[in-house]
XYZ file of C-alpha atoms in Angstrom:
643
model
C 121.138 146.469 81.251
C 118.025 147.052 82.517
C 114.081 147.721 81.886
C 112.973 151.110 81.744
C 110.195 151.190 84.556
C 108.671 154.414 82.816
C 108.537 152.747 79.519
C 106.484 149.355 81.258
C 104.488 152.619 83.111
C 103.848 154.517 79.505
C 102.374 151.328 77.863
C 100.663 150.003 80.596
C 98.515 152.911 80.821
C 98.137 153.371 76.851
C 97.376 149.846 76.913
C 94.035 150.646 78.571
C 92.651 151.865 75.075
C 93.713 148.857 73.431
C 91.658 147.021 75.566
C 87.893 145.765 74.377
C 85.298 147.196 76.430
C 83.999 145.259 79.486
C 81.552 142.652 79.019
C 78.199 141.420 80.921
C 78.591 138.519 83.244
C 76.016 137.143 85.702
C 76.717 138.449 89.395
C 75.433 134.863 90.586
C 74.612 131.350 89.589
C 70.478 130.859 88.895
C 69.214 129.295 91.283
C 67.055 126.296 90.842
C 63.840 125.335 92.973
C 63.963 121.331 93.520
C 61.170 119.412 92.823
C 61.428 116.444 94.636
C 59.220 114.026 96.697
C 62.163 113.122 98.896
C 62.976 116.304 100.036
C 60.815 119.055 101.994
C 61.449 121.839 99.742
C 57.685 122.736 99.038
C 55.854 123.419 102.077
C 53.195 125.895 104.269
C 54.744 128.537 106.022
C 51.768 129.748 107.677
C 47.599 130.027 106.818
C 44.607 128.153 107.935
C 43.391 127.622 103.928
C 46.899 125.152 103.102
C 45.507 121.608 103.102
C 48.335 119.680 101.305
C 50.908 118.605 98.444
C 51.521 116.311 95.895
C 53.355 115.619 93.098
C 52.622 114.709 89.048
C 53.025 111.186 88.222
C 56.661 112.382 86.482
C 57.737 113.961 89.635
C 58.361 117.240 87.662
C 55.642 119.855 89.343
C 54.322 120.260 92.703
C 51.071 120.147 93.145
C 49.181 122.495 95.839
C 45.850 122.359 97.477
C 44.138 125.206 99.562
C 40.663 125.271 100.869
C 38.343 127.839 101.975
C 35.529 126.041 103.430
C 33.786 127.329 106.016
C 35.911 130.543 105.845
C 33.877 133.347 108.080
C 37.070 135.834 109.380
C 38.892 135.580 106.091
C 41.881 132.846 105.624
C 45.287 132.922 104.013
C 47.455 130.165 102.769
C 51.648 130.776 102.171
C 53.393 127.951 100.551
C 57.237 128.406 100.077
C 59.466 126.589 97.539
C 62.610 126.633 99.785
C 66.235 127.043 98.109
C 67.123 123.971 100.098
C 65.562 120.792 101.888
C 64.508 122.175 105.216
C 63.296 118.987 106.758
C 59.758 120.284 107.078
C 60.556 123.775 108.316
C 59.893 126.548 105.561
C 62.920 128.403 106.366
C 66.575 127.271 106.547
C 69.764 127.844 104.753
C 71.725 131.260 104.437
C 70.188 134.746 103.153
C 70.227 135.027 99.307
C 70.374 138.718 98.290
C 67.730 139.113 95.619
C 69.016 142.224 94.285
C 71.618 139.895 92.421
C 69.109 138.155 90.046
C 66.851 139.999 87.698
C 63.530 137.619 87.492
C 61.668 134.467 88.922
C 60.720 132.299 85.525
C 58.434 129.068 86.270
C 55.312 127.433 84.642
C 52.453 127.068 86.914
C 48.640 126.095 85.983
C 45.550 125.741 87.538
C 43.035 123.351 87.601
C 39.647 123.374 85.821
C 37.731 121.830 88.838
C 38.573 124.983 90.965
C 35.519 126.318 93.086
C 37.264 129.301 94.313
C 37.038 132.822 92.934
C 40.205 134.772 92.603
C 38.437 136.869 90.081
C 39.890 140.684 90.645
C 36.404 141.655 92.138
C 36.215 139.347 94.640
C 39.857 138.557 96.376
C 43.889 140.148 96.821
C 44.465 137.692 93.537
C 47.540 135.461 93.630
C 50.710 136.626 94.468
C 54.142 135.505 94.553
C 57.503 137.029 95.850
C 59.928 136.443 98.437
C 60.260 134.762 101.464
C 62.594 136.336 104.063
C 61.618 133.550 106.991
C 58.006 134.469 107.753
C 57.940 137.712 105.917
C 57.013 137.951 102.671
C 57.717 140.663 99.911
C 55.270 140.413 96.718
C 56.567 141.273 93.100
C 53.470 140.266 91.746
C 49.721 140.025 92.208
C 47.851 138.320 89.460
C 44.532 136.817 88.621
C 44.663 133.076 86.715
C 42.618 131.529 84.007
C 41.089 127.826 85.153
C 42.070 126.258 81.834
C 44.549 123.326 82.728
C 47.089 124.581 80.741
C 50.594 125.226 82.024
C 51.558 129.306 81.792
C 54.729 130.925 81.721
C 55.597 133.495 84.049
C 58.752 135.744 84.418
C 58.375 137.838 86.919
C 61.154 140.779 87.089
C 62.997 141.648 90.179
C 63.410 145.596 90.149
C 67.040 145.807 91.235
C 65.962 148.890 94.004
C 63.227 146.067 94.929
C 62.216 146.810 98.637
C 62.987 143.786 100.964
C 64.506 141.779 98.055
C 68.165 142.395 98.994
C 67.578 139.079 101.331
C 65.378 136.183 100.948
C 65.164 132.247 101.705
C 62.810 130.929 99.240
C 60.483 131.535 96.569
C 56.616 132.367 98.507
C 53.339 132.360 96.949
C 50.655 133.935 99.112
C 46.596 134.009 98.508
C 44.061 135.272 101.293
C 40.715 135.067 100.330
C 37.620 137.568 102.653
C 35.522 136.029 104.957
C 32.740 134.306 103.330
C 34.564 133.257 99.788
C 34.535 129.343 99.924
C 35.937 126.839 98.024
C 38.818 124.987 96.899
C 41.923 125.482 94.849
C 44.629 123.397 93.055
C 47.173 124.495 91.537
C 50.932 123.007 89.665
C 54.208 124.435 89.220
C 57.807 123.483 88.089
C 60.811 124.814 86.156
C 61.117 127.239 88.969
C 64.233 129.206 88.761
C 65.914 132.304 90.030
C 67.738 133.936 87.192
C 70.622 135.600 87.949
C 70.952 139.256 86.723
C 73.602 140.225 83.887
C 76.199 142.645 85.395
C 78.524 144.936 83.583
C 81.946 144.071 84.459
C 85.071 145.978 83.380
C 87.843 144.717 81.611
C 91.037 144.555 83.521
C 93.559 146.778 83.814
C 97.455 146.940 84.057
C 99.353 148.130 86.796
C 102.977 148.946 86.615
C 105.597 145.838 86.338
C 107.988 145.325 89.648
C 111.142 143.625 90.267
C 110.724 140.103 92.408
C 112.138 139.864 95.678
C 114.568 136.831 95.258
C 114.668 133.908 97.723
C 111.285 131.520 99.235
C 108.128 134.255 98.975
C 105.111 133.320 100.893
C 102.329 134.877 99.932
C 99.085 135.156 101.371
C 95.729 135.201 99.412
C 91.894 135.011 99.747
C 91.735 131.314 98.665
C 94.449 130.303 101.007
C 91.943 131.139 104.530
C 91.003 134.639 104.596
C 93.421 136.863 107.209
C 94.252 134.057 109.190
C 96.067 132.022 106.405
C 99.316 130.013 107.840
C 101.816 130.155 104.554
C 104.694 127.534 105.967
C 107.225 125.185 105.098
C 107.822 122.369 107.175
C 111.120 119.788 107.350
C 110.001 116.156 106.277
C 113.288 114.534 105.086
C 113.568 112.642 108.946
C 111.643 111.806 112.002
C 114.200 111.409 113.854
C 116.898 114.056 115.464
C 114.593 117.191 115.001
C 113.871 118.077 118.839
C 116.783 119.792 120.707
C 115.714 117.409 124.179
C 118.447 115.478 125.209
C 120.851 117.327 122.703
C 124.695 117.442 123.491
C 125.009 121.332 123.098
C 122.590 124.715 121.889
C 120.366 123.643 119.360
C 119.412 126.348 116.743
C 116.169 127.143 115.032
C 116.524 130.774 112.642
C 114.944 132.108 109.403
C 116.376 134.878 107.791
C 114.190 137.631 106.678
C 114.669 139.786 103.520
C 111.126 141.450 102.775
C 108.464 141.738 104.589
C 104.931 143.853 104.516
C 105.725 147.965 105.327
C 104.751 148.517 108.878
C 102.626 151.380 107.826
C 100.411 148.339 106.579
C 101.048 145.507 108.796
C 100.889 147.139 111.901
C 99.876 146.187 114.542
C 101.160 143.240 115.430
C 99.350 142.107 112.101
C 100.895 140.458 109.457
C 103.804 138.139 110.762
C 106.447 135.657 110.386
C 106.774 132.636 112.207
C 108.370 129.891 113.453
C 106.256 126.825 114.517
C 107.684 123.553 116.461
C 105.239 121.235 117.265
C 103.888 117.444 118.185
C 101.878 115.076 115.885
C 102.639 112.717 113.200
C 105.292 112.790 111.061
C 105.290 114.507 108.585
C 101.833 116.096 109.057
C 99.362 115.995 105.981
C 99.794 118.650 103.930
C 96.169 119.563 103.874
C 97.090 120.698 108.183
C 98.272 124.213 107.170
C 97.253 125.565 111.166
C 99.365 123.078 112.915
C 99.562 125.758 115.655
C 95.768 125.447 116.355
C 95.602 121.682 115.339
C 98.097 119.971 117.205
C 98.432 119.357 121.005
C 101.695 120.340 121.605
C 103.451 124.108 120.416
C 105.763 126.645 120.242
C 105.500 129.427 118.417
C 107.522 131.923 117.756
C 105.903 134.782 116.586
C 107.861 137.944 114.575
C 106.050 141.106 114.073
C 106.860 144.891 113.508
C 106.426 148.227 115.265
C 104.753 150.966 113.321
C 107.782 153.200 113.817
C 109.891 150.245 111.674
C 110.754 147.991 114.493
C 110.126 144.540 115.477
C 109.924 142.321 118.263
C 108.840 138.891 118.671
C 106.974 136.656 120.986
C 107.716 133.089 122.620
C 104.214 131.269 123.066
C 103.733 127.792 123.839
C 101.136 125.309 124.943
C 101.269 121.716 126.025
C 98.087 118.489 125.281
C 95.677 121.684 124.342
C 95.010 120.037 120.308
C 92.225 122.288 118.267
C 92.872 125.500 120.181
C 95.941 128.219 119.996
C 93.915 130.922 121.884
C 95.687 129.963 125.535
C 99.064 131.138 123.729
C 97.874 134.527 123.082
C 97.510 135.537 127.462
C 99.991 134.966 130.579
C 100.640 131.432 131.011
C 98.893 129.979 132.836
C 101.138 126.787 133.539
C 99.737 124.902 130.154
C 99.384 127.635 127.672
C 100.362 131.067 127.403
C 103.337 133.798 126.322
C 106.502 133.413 128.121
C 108.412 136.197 126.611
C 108.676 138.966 124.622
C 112.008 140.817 122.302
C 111.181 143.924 121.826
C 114.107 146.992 120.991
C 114.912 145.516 117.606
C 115.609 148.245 115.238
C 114.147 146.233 111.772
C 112.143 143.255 110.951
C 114.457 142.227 108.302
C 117.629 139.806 109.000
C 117.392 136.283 111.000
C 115.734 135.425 113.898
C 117.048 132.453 115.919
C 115.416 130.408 118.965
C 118.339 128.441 120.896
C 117.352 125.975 123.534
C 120.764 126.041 125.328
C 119.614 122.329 127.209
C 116.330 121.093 127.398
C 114.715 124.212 129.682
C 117.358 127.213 129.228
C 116.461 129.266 126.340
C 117.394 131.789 124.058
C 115.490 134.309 122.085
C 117.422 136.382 119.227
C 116.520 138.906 117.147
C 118.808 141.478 114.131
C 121.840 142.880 115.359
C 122.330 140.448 117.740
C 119.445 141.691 120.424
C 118.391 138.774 122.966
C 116.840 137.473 125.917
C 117.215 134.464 127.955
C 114.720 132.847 130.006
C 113.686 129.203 131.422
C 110.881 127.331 129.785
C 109.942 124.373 132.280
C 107.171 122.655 130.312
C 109.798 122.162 127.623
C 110.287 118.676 129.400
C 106.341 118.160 129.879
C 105.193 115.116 129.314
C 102.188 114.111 126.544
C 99.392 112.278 128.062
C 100.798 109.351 126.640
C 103.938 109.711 129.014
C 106.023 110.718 126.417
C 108.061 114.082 125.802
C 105.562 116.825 124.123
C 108.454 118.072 122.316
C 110.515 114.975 121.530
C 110.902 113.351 118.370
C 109.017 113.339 115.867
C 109.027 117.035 116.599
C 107.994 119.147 112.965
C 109.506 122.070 112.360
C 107.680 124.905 110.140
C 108.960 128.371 108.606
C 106.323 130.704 107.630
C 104.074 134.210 107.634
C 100.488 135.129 108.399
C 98.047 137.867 107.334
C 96.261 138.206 110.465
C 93.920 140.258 108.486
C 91.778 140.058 105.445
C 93.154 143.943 104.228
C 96.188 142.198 104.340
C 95.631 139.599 101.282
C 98.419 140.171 98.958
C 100.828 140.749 100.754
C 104.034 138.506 101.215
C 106.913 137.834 103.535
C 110.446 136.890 102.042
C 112.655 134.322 103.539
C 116.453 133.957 102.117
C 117.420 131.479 104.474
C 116.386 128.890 107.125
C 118.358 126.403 109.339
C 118.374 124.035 112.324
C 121.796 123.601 113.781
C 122.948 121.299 116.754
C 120.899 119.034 116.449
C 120.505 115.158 115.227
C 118.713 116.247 111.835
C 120.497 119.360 110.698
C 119.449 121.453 108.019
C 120.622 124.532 106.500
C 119.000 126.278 102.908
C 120.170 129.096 101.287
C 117.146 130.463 98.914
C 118.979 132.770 97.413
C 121.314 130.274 95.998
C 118.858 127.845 95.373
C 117.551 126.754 91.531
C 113.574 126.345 91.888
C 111.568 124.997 92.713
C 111.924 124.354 96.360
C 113.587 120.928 97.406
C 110.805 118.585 97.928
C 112.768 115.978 99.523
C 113.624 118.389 102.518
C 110.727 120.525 102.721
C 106.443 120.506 102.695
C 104.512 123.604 101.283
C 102.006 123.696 104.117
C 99.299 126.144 103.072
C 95.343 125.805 102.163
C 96.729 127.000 98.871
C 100.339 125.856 98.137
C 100.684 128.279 95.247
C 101.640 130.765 97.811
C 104.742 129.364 98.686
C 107.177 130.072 95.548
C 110.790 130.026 95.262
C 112.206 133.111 93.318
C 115.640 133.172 92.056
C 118.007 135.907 91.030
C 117.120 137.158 87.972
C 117.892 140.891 87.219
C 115.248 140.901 84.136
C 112.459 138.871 85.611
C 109.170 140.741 86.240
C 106.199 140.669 88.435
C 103.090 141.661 86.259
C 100.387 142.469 87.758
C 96.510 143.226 86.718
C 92.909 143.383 88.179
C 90.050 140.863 87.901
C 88.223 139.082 86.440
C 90.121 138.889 83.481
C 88.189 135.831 82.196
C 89.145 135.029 78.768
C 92.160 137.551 78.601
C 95.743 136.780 77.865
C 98.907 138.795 78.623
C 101.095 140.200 75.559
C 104.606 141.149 75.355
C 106.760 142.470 72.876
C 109.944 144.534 72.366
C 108.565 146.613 69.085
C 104.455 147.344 69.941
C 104.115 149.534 66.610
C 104.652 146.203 64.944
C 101.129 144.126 65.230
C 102.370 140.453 64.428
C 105.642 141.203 67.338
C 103.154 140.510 69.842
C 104.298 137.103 71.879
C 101.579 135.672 74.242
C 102.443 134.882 77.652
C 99.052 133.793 79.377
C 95.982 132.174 78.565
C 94.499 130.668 75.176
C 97.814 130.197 72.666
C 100.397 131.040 75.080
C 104.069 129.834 74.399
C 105.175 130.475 77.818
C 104.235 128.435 80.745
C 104.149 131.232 83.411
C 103.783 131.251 87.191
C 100.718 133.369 88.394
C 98.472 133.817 91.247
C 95.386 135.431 91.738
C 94.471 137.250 94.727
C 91.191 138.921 96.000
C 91.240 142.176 93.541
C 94.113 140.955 91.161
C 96.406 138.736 89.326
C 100.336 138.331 89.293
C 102.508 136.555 86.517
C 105.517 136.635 86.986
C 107.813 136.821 83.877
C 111.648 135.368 83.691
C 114.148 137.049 81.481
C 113.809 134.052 79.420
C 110.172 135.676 78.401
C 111.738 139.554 78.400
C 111.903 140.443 74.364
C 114.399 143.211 75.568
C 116.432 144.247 78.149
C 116.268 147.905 76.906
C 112.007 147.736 76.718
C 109.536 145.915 77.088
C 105.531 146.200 76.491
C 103.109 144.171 77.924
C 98.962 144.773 77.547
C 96.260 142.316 77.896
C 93.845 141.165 74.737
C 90.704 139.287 74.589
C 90.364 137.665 71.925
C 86.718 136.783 70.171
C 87.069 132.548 68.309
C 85.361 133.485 65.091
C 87.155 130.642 63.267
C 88.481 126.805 63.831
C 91.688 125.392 62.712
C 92.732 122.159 62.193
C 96.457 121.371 62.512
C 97.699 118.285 60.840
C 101.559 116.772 61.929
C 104.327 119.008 59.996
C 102.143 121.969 60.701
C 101.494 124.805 63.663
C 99.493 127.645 64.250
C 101.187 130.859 62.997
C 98.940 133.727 63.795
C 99.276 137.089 61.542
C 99.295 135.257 58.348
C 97.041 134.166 55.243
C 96.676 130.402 56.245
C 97.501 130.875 60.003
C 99.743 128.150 59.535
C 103.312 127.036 59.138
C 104.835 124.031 57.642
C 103.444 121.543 55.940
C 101.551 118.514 56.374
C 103.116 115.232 56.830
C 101.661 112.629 54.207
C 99.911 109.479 56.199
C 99.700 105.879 56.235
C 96.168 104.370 55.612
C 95.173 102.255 58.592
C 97.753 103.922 60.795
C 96.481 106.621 63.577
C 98.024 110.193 64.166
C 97.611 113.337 66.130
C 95.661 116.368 65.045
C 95.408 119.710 66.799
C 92.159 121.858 66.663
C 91.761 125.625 67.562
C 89.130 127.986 68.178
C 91.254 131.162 66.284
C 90.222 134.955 66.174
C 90.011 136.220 62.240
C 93.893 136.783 62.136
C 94.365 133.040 63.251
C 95.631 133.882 66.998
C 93.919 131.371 69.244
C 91.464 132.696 71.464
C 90.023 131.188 74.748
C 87.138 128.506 74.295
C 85.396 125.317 75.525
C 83.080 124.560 73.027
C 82.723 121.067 71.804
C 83.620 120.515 68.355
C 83.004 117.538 66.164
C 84.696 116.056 63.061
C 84.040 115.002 59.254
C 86.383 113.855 56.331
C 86.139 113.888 52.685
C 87.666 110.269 53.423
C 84.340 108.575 54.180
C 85.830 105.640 55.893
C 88.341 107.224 58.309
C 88.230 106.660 62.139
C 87.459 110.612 63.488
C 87.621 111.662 67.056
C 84.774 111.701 68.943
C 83.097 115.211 69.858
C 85.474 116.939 72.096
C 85.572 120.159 74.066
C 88.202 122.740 74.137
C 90.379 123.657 76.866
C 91.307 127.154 76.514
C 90.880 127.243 72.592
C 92.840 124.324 72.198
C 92.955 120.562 71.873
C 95.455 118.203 70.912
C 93.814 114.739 70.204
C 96.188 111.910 69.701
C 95.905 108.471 68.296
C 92.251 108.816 67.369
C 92.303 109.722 63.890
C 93.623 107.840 61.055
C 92.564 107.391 56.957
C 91.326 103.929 55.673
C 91.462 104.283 52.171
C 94.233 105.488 49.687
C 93.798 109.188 48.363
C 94.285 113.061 49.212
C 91.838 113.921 51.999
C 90.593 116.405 54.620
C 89.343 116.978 58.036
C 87.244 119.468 58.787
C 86.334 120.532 62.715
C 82.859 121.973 63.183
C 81.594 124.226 66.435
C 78.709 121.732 67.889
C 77.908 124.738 70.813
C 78.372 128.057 68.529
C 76.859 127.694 65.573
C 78.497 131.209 64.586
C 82.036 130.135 64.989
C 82.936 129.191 61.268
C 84.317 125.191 60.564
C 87.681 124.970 59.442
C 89.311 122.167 56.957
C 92.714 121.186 57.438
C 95.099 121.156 54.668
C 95.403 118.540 52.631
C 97.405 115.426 53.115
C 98.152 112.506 51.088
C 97.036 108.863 52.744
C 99.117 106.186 50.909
């Protein structure tokens, strides 16, 4: 049997209705203007009229002084509060764009002792804006009351604001004509940047796909950008790895079974690889470019044509560590690309690299296409005097984006093997049970989520959906008319413990036919659901969404002075558990009962054990308030007998 791909297709897209509308977010995090005497983050840019800061005796509010005296030309005075400590300078850090916060709040005042006018008859008034590193953009220009008392402003930041898209700090600018004299003082603190509320839409769901069995190595914004490395290296021996010294050919292949569509990849983008290089054994796992890290490499490089093809490249470079770029031109004797397969009619089958003896080479591609040629500096010597490419030699399988457009994307391995050598190793991924064997291989990857070992499974589905999808859970069921069917996969009261990954624009889970309701159809759509409700669970009992109570079972009567476990949930109002972390706290009608302290929820959940227990003889409850949403209703737990 099999799913019906049109019937995933017909409810994803009906599925869009079902969906709530999309909610506001904030495009950034506020930004916060430090007040500190430790740091430089007040300061003058510029303007003869500055003469100083200070701080209040708290260390809460700046305190600025200008000064107009003897002011015949007209003077000026810009003071910045800088995002960042700029060791005296008034400009440092990277570009903010303004356009992604809606208003500058702070509370200034200004002294009563002030001999300056900035009466609107007499001066520009004081303004305050941007700073864009000795340019200045004003959002407002206002004229202050002397009364020693600490105003609020909000000033709004017009999203079309001219100049705003880019600023460094927060400026305040006064200029004052020739022949106004005088002093000023003025405070300030609780300066922030707000960040503006954005509409964002909820996500949506694309069309489930069959997984490509065997070891998928995906790439993915949080793994490096384009130039990701997505490897697997052999750790299970130091010793009998390099093919120097080796009584016959020694074999290094992977075997390729998917790989990205060369309309996509090409050219000469996204790759596979194989990587044999110097260093420690094993490397760290954190070193996920060993090609540009270590001294010592070869690196065989597999790529495709745009016509379906493929070819592959033989690069190397000897005591070069923290560079690869030497392996890209002709060698030059240290570093460089000795060879290149090209005439092989598909990407997809195994790729070998035999070193014949120590210098005599082999490069192999599908269908048996090859090339020979001699590598010399395979016997070069490591400043040390020892072999670059003896043992411990590592040994990596893996792909590459190349290129940031390229995120998503995957290569497929089903196999990979070293033969004829002291340390053999052959692994069949498509035979394999996951997850990958740990004791013969390393995930090397900045994220090692992107290495995942898929097994046959004719039912299994990747799911896949947009982002953000904060707070939303996926649902499946075999019978959608039917409301209470609904299982949930992901997210806040899921029963499944599902792989997924998130990439730049989307999100994958991928679903085993142990989670398929049917192998005729299938529905999946994605819910958000709104806590209106807690629930406390007592032993003997569970959540069961879709009915009266919201529960199942029944309590298990107590021992006084002994401690148990007790679940709390943040539940929508038909008791399905929806995604929180607010911090609830507890009360009992048993007055002398040990409670748990306050605790926060981790996606609408928490299971606290050994914290609470009853003291005195009776029939009590528990009852879990919402300490952070007062809206969110308590809940009491059933009631259980303490004896």
């Amino acid at each position: 049997m099999k799913l019906n791909p049109l019937l995933y297709k017909s409810f994803s897209m009906a599925s869009l209705a079902m969906l709530i509308s999309g909610s506001k977010t904030l495009g950034a995090n506020d930004i916060n203007i430090v007040i500190d005497p430790s740091l430089s983050a007040w300061t003058s840019a510029w303007g003869p009229a500055y003469a100083g800061k200070s701080f209040d005796s708290g260390n809460t509010a700046a305190v600025l002084l200008e000064n107009w005296s003897g002011n015949t030309g007209g003077q000026d005075s810009y003071v910045v509060g800088t995002v960042a400590d700029c060791n005296g300078w008034a400009t440092c850090g990277t570009n903010i764009d303004g356009t992604q916060y809606s208003s500058i709040e702070m509370d200034i005042l200004f002294f009563t002792t002030n001999t300056v006018s900035l009466a609107s008859c007499c001066s520009a008034g004081f303004q305050i804006g941007f700073d864009h590193g000795y340019s200045f953009t004003s959002l407002t220009n206002f004229f202050p009351a002397y009364d020693g008392v600490f105003h609020h402003l909000s000033i709004p930041i017009p999203a079309a604001a001219s100049g705003a898209n880019q600023f460094y700090s927060v400026g305040f600018y006064i200029w004052q004509p020739g022949g106004v004299n005088g002093a000023l003082t003025w405070e300030v603190k609780n300066v922030v940047v707000k960040a503006r509320l954005v509409q964002v839409p909820p996500p949506t769901l694309s069309n489930p796909y069959k997984p490509t069995p065997g070891l998928n190595l995906f790439s993915r914004t949080q793994n490096g950008g384009g130039n990701q490395r997505t490897d697997i290296g052999v750790i299970n021996n130091p010793s009998g790895n390099t093919w120097l010294g080796a009584s016959g050919p020694v074999t290094y292949s992977l075997t390729i079974t998917n790989f990205p569509d060369p309309s996509v990849s090409y050219y000469g983008n996204y790759q596979a690889q194989i990587f044999l290089t110097s260093g420690n054994f094993p490397l760290p796992a954190s070193e996920s470019a060993p090609d540009y890290t270590e001294a010592s490499v070869i690196f065989v490089e597999i790529d495709t044509t745009p016509t379906g093809g493929a070819y592959a490249s033989f690069r190397y470079k000897i005591n070069e560590p923290q560079s690869n770029a030497g392996m890209f031109g002709t060698d030059n004797g240290t570093a460089g690309t000795l060879v290149t397969l090209g005439g092989v009619s598909t990407v997809l089958g195994t790729w070998s690299i035999t070193f014949n003896n120590d210098t005599n080479v082999t490069l192999t591609g599908p269908g048996g296409v090859s090339t020979s040629f001699v590598f010399t500096n395979a016997i070069a010597l490591n400043t040390n005097s020892t072999p670059c490419f003896g043992d411990p030699l590592n040994i990596f399988f893996g792909g590459q984006a190349n290129a940031s457009s390229l995120i998503g994307h995957e290569v497929v391995l089903s196999a990979a093997s070293v033969t004829g050598n002291g340390n053999p190793v052959s692994d069949n991924f498509m035979t394999d049970t996951p997850p990958l064997n740990s004791s013969l291989w390393g995930i090397f990857a900045g994220d090692q989520s992107t290495v995942q070992l898929i097994p046959t499974d004719p039912l299994a589905r990747w799911v896949p959906w947009t982002l953000p999808d904060n707070g939303f859970g996926l649902l499946t069921t075999a019978t959608p008319a039917n409301s209470n069917s609904w299982i949930t996969l992901t997210g806040a009261g899921a029963t499944a413990s599902l792989l997924t990954m998130a990439h730049s624009a989307y999100r994958l889970a991928y679903v085993p036919s142990a989670n398929i309701p049917s192998a005729q159809a299938s529905f999946f759509q994605l819910v958000k659901r709104t806590p209106t409700q807690l629930q406390v669970l007592l032993p003997g009992e569970s959540n069961a969404p879709g009915t009266v109570s919201g529960k199942s079972g029944s309590p298990i009567a107590q021992s006084v002075g002994v401690p148990f476990n007790i679940t709390v949930n943040a539940c929508d109002a038909t008791w399905h558990i929806a995604s929180s972390s607010d911090t609830v706290s507890f009360s009992s009608t048993d007055a002398t009962a040990n409670l748990p302290p306050n605790t926060a929820l981790v996606n609408g959940s928490a299971t606290i054990s050994g914290l609470t227990q009853f003291n005195t003889a009776g029939t009590w409850t528990i009852t879990a308030t919402d300490v952070t949403t007062g809206s969110i209703a308590s809940g009491a737990s059933s009631s259980v007998t303490a004896q």
